Amino acid sequence: MLTMELVIVLVLVLLVLLVGVVVYNKLVRLRNAIGNAFAQIDVQLKRRYDLIPNLVETARKYLQHERETLEAVISARNQAQAAAGKARGDVAGAGNIAALGAAEAALGGALGRLMVVVEAYPELKADRNMREFAEELTSTENRIGFARQAYNDNVLEFNDAALQFPANLVARLFAFHEATMLQSTQSAAERSAPRVQF
Amino acid sequence: MRFRQHQDQARAATRRLLWLFLLTVVLTVAAFNGVLALLWMLQTGNLFGFPRWFFETNTVVSAGFILGGSWLESVQLRQGGAHVAQMVGGREVLTGADERERRLRNVVQEMAVASGLRPPRVFVLPRDDSINAFAAGWEQQDSVVAVTRGALERLSRDELQGVVAHEFSHILHGDARLNMRLIGHVWGLQLLFMLGRDMMDSSDREARRPVLVILGLGVAAVGSIGWLAGRLLKAAVSRQREFLADAAAVQYTRLPSGIGGALRKIAGQQVDNQGRLHDARAEVISHMLLSSDIFIHGGALATHPPLAERVRRIYGRAMAPLPSDVLPPSTDPAEVAAADDLRMLAFTMDDEAGSPESGILGFARDSTLAPAIAGTAAATAPAMPSPQAAQVWPSDLLDIAWPYDLIPAALVYLTASGEGETRQAWRGMFTEIHRQGQDRLLQQVWSQPLAAHQGAFERVLTRCAALPLDKRRSMRRQAQQIVRADGRLSLSELWRCLLLDHVLDLHHESVLRETHHLTLEQCAQAIDSVGMALAGQLLPPGQDGSPAAWCAAVRATLGLGAPAQDRRTVTSASIHAAVMRLMRLSAMSRPQLMKAWCAQALDGVADVPQDALDALRGLCLLIDTPIAPVLAARFPDLARLRV
């Protein structure tokens, strides 16, 4: 009789452990997916940081009188790059993502102003290099947008999994924090981020 | 994340496909047996006495054809999606030299980010002016996305994104794989039919013998059972997946107007009746394409759901088709100027009588036509030989296998019919050929009298019809430049410019909009305009008889009444408009019209000017009518040349 109870308890404990392992693995998988999705954004952000100096160099030839606009783009780019470096170090840190978001918004605004200026210079708009960079920039903006979409989808899935009942116990036990979504439409400046139209 | 479910569905569909295929094979083999047995009965009048092994042989042969063909094609297809893309004339986009191709490559990268797929290889179908695309491949690793040149030029960035997203859905949801399998199966089923068809219209004119044609007809007739079976198989499998891919395209791009706009533009093209792939093998992959217009209303045979229904599901309501014009490439002034140049077709070109500000420039500024026409005829007169001279030009000019790098130069040269300045400008344009000393062949052409040009022109033109779109466009641009070089546009140059646009499929406006069934009465004015031009070429200035009288005689032959008002002038623009209208003449009336013109021009006239003969020949090609026997008799050397 005693052995019977022992077996039942053992089986129950094993079952709980098994569920715990499965849930833990699932959470780890989802958290890694978030990391991967962030890396995707990061790749595209880096692409944009690399693109901007070239774009500015091309524009500088035509825009002798718009020095401040160009400087603003460069400094915003450098700040955003620094913020991205910090966020890369610790994805889970909520403050880092928010700071990156703000820096990106500033960069988007600066680029937007540059594009408005470009509109006023037909020769610059017609420049072959400029057109190529504009196409690349449009594409990069789109990729960042799509990568964000994927990142948020992943965050949603992770949060759903981590906050639902038995999983939230495992999540608390192993310190899985709720991940933050990228609020891409937070600021008006970013919402109107460079729509490069050529 | 429902795509796993969709992949499972696709896998289930693959299994179903195998059963369907086996079933079709059995049915097709049975049908073969039935047809052959029937033929045997009809031929011998014997109802039951079949020879020994009759059915066994039929079964083995037909099943062998189908299964063997399927197997062979599957082996070919092992090479992956790139093989399919190359099969239909695709070229891989490797460098981003071309602005539009660079955009395509970027869009594919974007969609790879959005869908979480590895970016596939990108192909472009450079010959196709229609909007279309497909995805092919066994696995995600070897899959390709192919897009037509027309799609690159006629779709906005968002629409292109929608189209690419649609194709990504096919890769992600396992349809590309299913479609690859389907190609192999259908290939086997249609093998006999294609064999018969090839026998019938062998392009090698020496090899075309009546026996082969009849045999080919028989083989194609029997093989059409397999063709029908293949069609049904394609339709059964691929139709439902299109809705899924459209929905996925909206999901990836978060933008219904992307894929929606593309589909509406395709609908616009279908209204214009121009949305077809050129390649003969495109039929094999019709089920893979973004849209397939073969059997649009064909019910069970259609490989795609109706476009209107797809658009309705995307927007939630019915939307009208969109015009699918070529979008301006960019803001580059040089390129915009070039695009404008394309818009200004040959018919708006200058001659000395025209006024530059009117835009449409006339042959005749004053109200009498004859002197102006006489002026242009005089320009070509010195080299114009009599018909007797035309017969002595070497027929081997027709048999020259033009090297591809010489073709544009030859075509451009043959389009123009000026001397001095024209030739000078032409040499300036093709200095490279000149420098490389490759102009031996071209010298052979320009040493010929102008009379010889028409045949060579037609010959070269047909070779050009299959060239990539941008090449054809640049050839037209160059031809117009050369024609314009001497500051005048002769009538024979105008006919050739029109012919060039027609054969190279470069009409800027959609000619084929609306109906095709205009009556002779509805075209009466157009007939008059073209008739005036013809009469101007036919009647030497000194001779009596006015163009108006000539046109009245044609009208009488055709049973048309007298013209409402007396038309006295024709301009290049009015001739162009008239030809465009005649292209929509009902097919039954076209030979009638041609016959009337030829009779009026040729009957009882010994020395018809060569450029008028060329014009009549060109008109036959322009309105797609067989060349009338009276006219063909004037071109003894061209009898075997068929465009």
Coordinates of C-alpha atoms in Angstrom, one line a residue, chain A residues 44 47 125-126 128 131-132 135-136 138-139 142-143 146-147 149 153 198, chain B residues 97 99 102-103 106 109-111 113-114 157 161 252 254 331-333 335:
Chain A
Q44 CA 19.5 46.5 -40.6
R47 CA 23.2 48.9 -42.6
K125 CA 17.9 64.5 -56.7
A126 CA 19.0 63.6 -60.2
R128 CA 23.0 58.9 -59.9
R131 CA 19.3 58.0 -56.4
E132 CA 21.1 54.7 -55.5
E135 CA 16.7 53.5 -53.0
E136 CA 19.0 51.7 -50.5
T138 CA 14.1 53.2 -48.6
S139 CA 14.8 49.5 -48.7
N142 CA 11.4 49.0 -45.0
R143 CA 13.6 46.2 -43.7
F146 CA 9.6 44.5 -41.2
A147 CA 12.2 43.4 -38.7
Q149 CA 7.2 43.7 -37.0
D153 CA 5.5 39.2 -33.0
F198 CA 11.8 59.3 -55.9
Chain B
A97 CA 23.5 47.9 -62.4
E99 CA 18.0 50.8 -61.3
R102 CA 18.3 46.8 -57.9
R103 CA 14.9 47.8 -56.6
N106 CA 16.0 45.1 -52.4
Q109 CA 15.5 41.2 -49.3
E110 CA 12.8 43.1 -47.5
M111 CA 10.4 40.3 -47.9
V113 CA 13.1 39.9 -43.5
A114 CA 9.3 40.1 -43.2
R157 CA 7.5 49.9 -55.3
Q161 CA 6.5 44.3 -52.8
Y252 CA 3.7 40.4 -44.8
R254 CA 0.5 45.0 -44.0
T331 CA 14.0 61.8 -62.0
D332 CA 17.2 61.5 -64.0
P333 CA 16.6 64.2 -66.7
E335 CA 16.2 59.1 -68.7

